[in-house]
mmCIF file of C-alpha atoms and ligand atoms in Angstrom:
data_model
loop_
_atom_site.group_PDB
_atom_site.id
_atom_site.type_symbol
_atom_site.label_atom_id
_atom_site.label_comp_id
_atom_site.label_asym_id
_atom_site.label_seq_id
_atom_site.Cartn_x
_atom_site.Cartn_y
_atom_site.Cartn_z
ATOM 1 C CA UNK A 27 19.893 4.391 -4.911
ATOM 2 C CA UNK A 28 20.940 0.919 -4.463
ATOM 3 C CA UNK A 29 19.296 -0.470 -1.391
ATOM 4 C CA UNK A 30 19.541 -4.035 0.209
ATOM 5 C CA UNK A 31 16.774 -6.207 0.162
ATOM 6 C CA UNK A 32 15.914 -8.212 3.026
ATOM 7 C CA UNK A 33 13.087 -10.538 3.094
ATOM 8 C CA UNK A 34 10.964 -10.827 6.498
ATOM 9 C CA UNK A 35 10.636 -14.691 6.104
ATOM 10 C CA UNK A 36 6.631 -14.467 6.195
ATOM 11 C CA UNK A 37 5.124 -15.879 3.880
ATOM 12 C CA UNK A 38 1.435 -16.364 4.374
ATOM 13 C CA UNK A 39 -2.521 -16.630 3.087
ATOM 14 C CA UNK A 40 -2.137 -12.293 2.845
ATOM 15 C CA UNK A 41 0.994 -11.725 2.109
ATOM 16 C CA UNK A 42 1.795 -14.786 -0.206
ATOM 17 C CA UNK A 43 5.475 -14.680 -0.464
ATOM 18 C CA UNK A 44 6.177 -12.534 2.224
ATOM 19 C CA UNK A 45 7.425 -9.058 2.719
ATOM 20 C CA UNK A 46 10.444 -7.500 1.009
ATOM 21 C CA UNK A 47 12.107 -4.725 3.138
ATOM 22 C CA UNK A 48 14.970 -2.792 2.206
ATOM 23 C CA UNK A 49 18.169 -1.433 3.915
ATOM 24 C CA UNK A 50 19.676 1.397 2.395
ATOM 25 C CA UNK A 51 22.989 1.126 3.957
ATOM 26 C CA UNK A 52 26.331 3.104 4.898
ATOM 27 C CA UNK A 53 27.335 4.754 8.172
ATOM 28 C CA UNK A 54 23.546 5.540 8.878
ATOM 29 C CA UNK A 55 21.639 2.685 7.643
ATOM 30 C CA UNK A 56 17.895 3.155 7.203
ATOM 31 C CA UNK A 57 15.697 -0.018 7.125
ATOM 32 C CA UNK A 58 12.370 0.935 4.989
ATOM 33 C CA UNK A 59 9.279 -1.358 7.037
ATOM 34 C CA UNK A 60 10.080 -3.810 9.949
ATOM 35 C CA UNK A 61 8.720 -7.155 8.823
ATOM 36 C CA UNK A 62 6.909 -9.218 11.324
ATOM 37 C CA UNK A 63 9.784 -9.456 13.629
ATOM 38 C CA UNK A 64 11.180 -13.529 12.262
ATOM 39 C CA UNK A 65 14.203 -13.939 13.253
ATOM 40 C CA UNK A 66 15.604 -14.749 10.412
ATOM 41 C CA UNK A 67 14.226 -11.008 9.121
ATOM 42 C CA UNK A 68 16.285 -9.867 12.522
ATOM 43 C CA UNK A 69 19.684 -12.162 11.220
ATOM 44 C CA UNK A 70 19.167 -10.708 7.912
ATOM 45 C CA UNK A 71 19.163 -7.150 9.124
ATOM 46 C CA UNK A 72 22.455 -8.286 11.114
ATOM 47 C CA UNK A 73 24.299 -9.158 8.317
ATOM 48 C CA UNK A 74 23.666 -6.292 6.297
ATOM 49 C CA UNK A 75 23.946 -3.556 9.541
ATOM 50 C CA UNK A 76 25.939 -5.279 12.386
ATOM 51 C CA UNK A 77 24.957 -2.490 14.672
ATOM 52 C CA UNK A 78 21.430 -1.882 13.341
ATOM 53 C CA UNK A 79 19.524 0.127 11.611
ATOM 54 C CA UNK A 80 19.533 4.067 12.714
ATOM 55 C CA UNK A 81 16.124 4.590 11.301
ATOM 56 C CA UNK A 82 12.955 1.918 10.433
ATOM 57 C CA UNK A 83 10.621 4.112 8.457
ATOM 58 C CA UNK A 84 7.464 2.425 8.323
ATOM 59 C CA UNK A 85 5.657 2.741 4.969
ATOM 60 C CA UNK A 86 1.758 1.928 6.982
ATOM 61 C CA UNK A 87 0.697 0.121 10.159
ATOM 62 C CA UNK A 88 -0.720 -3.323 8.427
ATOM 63 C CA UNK A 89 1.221 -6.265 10.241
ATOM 64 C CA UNK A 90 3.107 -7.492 7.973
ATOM 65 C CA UNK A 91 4.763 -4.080 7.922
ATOM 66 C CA UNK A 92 4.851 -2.941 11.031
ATOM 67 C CA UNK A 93 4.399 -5.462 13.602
ATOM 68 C CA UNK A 94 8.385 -6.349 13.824
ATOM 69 C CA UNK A 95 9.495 -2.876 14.628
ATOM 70 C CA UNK A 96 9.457 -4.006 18.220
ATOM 71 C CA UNK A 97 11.843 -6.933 17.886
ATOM 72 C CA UNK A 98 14.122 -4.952 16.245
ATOM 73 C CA UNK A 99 14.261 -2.032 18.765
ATOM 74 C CA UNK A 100 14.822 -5.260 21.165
ATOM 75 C CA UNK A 101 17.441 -6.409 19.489
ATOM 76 C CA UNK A 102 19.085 -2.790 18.529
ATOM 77 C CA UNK A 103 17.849 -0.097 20.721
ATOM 78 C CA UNK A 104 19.440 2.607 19.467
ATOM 79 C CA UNK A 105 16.743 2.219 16.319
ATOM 80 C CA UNK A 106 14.327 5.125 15.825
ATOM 81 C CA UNK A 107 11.124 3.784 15.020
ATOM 82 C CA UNK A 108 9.160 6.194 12.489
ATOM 83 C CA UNK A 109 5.696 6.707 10.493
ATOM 84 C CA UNK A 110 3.289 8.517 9.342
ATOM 85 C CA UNK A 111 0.748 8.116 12.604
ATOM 86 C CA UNK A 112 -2.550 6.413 12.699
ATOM 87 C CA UNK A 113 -3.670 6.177 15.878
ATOM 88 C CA UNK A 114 -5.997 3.552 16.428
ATOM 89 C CA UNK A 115 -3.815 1.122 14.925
ATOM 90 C CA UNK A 116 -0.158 2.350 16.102
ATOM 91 C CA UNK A 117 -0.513 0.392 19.678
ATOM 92 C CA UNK A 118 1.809 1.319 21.895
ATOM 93 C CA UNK A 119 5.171 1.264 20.453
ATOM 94 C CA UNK A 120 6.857 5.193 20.752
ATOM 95 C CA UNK A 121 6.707 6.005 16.993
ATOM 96 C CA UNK A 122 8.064 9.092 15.934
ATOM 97 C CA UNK A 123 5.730 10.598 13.328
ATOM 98 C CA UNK A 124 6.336 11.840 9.901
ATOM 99 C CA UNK A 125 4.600 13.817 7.915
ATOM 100 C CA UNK A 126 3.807 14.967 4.450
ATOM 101 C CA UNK A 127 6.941 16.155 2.833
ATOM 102 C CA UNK A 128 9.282 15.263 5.381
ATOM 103 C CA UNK A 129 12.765 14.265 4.259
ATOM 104 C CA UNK A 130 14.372 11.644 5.356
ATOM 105 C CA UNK A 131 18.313 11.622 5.275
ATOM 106 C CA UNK A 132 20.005 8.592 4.003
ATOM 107 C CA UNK A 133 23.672 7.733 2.921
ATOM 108 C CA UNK A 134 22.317 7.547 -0.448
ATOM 109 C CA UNK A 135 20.632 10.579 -0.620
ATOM 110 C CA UNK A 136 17.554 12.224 1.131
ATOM 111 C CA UNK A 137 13.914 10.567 0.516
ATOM 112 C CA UNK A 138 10.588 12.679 0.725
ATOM 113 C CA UNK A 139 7.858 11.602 2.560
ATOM 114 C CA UNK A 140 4.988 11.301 -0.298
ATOM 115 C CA UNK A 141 1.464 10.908 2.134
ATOM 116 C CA UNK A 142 0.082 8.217 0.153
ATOM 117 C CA UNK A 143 -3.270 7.076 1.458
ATOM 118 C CA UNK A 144 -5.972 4.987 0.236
ATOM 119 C CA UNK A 145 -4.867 1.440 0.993
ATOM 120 C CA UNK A 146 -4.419 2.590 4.394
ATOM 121 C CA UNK A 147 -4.615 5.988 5.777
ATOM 122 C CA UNK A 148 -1.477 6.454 6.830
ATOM 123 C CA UNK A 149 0.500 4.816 3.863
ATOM 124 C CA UNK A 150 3.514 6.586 2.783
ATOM 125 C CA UNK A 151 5.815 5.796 0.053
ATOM 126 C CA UNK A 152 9.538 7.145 -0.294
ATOM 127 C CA UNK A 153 10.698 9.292 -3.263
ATOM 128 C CA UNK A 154 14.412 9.259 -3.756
ATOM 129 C CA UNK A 155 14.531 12.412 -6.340
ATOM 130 C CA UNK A 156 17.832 11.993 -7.233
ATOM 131 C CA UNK A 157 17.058 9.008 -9.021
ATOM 132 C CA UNK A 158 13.697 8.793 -9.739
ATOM 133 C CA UNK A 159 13.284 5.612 -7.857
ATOM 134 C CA UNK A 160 10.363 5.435 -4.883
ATOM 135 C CA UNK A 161 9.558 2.771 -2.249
ATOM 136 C CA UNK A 162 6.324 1.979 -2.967
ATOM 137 C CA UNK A 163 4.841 0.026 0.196
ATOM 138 C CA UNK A 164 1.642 -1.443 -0.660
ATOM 139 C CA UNK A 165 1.092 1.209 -3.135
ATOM 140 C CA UNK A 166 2.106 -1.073 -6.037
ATOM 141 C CA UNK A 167 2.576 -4.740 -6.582
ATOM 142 C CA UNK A 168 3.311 -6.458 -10.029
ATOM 143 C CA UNK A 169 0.855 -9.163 -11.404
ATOM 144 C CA UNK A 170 -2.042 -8.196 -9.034
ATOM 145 C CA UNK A 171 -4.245 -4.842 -8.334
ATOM 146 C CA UNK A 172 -4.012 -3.460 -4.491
ATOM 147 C CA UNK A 173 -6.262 -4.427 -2.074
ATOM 148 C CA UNK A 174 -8.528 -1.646 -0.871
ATOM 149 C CA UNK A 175 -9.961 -2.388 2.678
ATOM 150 C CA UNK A 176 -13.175 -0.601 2.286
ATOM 151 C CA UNK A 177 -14.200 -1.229 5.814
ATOM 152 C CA UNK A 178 -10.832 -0.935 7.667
ATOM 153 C CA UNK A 179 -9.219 2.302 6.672
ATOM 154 C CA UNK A 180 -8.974 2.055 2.895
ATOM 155 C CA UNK A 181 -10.604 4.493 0.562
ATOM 156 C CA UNK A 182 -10.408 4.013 -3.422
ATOM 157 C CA UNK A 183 -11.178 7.945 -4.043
ATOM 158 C CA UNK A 184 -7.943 7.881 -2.094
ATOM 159 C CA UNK A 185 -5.932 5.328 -3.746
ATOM 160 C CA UNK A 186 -6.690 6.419 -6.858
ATOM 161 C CA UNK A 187 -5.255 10.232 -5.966
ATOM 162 C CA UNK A 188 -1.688 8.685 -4.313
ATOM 163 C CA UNK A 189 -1.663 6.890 -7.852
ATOM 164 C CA UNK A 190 -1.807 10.101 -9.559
ATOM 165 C CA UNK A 191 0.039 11.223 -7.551
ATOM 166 C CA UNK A 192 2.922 9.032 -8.026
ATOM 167 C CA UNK A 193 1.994 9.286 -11.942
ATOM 168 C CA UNK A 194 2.938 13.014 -12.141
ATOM 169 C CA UNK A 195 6.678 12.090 -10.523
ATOM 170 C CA UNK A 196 7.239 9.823 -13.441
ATOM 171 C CA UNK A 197 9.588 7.150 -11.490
ATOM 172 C CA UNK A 198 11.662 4.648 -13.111
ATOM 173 C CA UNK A 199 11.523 2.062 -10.722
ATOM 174 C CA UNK A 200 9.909 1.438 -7.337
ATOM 175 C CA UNK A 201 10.815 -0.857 -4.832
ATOM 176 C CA UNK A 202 7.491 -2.722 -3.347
ATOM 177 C CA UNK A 203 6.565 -4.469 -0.628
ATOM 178 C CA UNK A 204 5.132 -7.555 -1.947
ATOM 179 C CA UNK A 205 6.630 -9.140 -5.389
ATOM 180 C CA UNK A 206 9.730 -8.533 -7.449
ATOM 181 C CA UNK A 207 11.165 -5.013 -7.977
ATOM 182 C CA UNK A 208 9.243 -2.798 -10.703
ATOM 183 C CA UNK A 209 11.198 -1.517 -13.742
ATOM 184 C CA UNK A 210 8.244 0.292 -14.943
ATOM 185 C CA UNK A 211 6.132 1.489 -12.707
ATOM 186 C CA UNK A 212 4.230 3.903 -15.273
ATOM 187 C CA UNK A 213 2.999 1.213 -16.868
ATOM 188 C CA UNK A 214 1.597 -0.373 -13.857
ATOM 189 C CA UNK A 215 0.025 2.929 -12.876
ATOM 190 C CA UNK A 216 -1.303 3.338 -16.112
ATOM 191 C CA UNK A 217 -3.115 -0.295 -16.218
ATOM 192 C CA UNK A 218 -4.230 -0.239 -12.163
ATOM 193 C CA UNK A 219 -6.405 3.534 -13.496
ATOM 194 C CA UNK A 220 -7.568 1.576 -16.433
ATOM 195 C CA UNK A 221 -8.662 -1.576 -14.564
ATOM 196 C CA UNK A 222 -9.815 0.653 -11.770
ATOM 197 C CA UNK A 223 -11.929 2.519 -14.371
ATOM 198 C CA UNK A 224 -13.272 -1.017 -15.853
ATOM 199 C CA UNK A 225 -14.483 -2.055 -12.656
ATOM 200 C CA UNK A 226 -16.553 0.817 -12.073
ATOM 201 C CA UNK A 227 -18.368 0.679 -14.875
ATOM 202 C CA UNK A 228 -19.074 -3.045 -14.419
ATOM 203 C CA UNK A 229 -20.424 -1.633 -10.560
ATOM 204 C CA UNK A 230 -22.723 0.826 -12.346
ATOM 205 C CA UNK A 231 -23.634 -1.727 -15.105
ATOM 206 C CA UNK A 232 -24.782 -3.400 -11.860
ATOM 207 C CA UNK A 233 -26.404 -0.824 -10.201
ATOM 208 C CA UNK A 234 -28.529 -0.171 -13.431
ATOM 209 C CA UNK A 235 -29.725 -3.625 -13.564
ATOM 210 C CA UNK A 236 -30.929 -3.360 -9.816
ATOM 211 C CA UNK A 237 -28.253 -5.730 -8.072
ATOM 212 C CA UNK A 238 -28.374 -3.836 -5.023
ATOM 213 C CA UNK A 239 -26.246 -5.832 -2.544
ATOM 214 C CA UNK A 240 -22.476 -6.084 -2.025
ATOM 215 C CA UNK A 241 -22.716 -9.640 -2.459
ATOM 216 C CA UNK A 242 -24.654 -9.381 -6.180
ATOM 217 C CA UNK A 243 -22.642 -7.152 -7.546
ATOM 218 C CA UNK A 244 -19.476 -9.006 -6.332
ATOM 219 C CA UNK A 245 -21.326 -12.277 -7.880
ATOM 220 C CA UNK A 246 -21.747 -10.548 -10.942
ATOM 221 C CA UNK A 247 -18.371 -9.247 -11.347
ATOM 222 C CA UNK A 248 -16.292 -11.763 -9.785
ATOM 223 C CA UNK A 249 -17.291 -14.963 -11.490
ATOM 224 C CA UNK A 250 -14.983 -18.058 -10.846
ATOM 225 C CA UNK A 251 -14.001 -16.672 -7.761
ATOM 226 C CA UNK A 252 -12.274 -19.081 -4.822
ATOM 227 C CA UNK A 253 -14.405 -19.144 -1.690
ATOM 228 C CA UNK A 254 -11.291 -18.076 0.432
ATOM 229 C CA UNK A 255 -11.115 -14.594 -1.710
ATOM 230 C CA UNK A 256 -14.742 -13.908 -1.332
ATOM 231 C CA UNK A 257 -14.626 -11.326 1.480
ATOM 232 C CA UNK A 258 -11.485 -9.590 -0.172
ATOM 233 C CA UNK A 259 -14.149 -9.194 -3.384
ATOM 234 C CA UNK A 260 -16.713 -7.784 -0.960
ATOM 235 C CA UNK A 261 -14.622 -5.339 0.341
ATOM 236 C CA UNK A 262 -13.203 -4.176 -3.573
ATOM 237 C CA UNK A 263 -16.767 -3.620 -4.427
ATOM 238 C CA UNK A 264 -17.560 -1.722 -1.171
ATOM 239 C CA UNK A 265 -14.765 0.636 -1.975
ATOM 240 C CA UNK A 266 -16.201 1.405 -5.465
ATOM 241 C CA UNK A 267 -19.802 1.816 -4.112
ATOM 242 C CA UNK A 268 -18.212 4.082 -1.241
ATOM 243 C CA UNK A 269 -16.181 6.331 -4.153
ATOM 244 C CA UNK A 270 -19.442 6.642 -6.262
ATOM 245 C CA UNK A 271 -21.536 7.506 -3.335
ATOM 246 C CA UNK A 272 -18.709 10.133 -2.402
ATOM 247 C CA UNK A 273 -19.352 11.344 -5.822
ATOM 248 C CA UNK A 274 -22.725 11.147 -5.928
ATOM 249 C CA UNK A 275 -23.830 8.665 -8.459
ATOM 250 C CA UNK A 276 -24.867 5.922 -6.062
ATOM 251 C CA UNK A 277 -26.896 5.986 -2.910
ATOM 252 C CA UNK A 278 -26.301 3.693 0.087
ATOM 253 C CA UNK A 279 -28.389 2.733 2.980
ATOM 254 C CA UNK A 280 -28.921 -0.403 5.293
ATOM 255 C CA UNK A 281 -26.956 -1.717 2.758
ATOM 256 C CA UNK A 282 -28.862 -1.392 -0.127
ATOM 257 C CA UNK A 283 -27.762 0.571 -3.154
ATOM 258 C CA UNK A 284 -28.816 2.513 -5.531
ATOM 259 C CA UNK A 285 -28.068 4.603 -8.634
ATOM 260 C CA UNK A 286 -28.418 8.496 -7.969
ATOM 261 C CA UNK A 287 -29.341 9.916 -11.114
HETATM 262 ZN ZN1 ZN B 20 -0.891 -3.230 3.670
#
C-alpha cells in the first residue's frame, strides 16, 4: 500500500496543520476523506487523478473531513461519495453508506471497513490486510491524545474499544489524519490505554476528595492549562465521568458527581 498524500490546505485553531488525505491511485483511484473543499486540496487531487477520484470514503462526518466532499463531486461528478452514516450530521449530500466489514476495492488491494467509534460515532478507519497498514482517521495522531467530544457524539467507553480493537490487528503503520505518518502505531496504542488509564484514576482521585463539578476536576487535573483549551478539557473529563457512570462507579446528576461505591 503506497498511497498519495494530499494535504487539504486547512490549517486552523482545530485542526492545527491541517488535514492529510490520501489517494490511493491507479485506474480506480480512491481518495480516503474530502478535506474542506480548498482549492488547492481540489488542484492537488487533479494532479494526482486528472479525472478524479472514483470513490471518497469518508473516515467520519467532522468538517475538516467531510465538508469538501461536495466540491469535489462539483468538480468530478462521476465521484461516489461514501461513509459510514450518521444522520444528524450527514446534511444533505447523497452519501452512500458503509458498513461494518465492508470492503472496499482499491488498485492496491481491498480495505475493510473497521466501525471505529468513540471519537465520533460513525468513525471508520481502513485496514489494508495485505499489508498490515490502516488509515486511521482521527483514531490516532502522534504527539497528542484524541479528542473525545463528550457532548457531541464521542464516547471514551467507545474509543477505548476501536483502540483495542485496532490493538488485536497488530498494524505496522497507519496513515492519520492529522500529523506525520505513524511507523508504530502499537506503541501509540499502547501509551493512549496507559494515559487513558492515568487519567481516570486522577478523575476518581477527584471524585474521592469531593470535587464534584466538571470544572474542579478539570482544574485539578489540568493545571497550566491555556484559556483557549479550557472547554476541550471540560469535555475530556466529561467523557471519563460519562465511562465511569456507564460502569457504575460514579453517579451524575444536575451536574454534580459522585462516587458510587
Ligand atoms: Zn474528527
Amino acid at each position: 500500500m503506497k498511497p498519495t498524500p494530499l494535504h487539504a490546505a486547512n490549517p486552523g485553531p482545530y485542526t492545527g496543520d491541517g488535514n492529510w488525505t490520501y489517494l490511493i491511485p491507479g485506474e480506480r483511484p480512491v481518495l480516503i476523506d474530502a478535506g474542506v473543499g480548498n482549492a488547492a486540496h481540489l488542484d492537488a487531487i487533479g494532479a494526482a487523478a486528472p479525472a478524479g477520484p472514483a470513490d471518497v470514503i469518508v473516515t467520519h462526518a467532522h468538517s475538516d473531513h467531510a465538508s469538501g466532499a461536495p466540491a469535489i463531486r462539483g468538480r468530478w461528478p462521476a465521484a461516489g461519495l461514501t461513509k459510514m452514516p450518521w444522520p444528524e450530521r450527514d446534511g444533505d449530500v447523497p452519501w452512500q453508506s458503509l458498513a461494518d466489514g465492508d470492503t472496499v476495492m482499491t488498485d492496491s488491494g481491498s480495505l475493510e471497513v473497521l466501525h471505529t467509534p468513540g471519537h465520533s460515532p460513525d468513525h471508520i478507519a481502513l485496514w489494508h490486510a495485505e499489508s498490515r497498514t490502516v488509515f486511521v482517521g482521527d483514531l490516532l495522531q502522534l504527539g497528542t491524545t484524541v479528542f473525545i467530544p463528550a457532548s457531541s457524539g464521542g464516547s471514551l467507553s467507545e474509543y477505548l474499544a476501536s483502540l483495542e480493537r485496532l490493538r488485536h490487528l497488530s498494524p505496522v503503520r497507519a496513515w492519520p489524519a492529522h500529523g506525520p505518518v505513524i511507523e508504530d502505531p502499537m506503541a501509540l496504542i499502547h501509551y493512549y490505554l496507559d494515559h487513558r488509564r492515568q487519567r481516570e484514576e486522577q478523575v476518581l482521585a477527584a471524585l474521592a476528595d469531593g470535587l464534584a463539578t466538571v470544572e474542579a476536576i478539570t482544574d485539578r487535573i489540568y493545571t497550566n492549562l491555556a484559556q483557549a483549551l479550557l472547554p476541550m478539557a471540560h469535555e475530556s473529563v466529561l467523557a471519563h465521568l460519562v465511562k465511569l457512570e456507564g460502569e457504575s462507579k460514579a453517579r451524575g446528576a444536575e451536574a454534580l458527581w459522585v462516587l458510587r461505591r
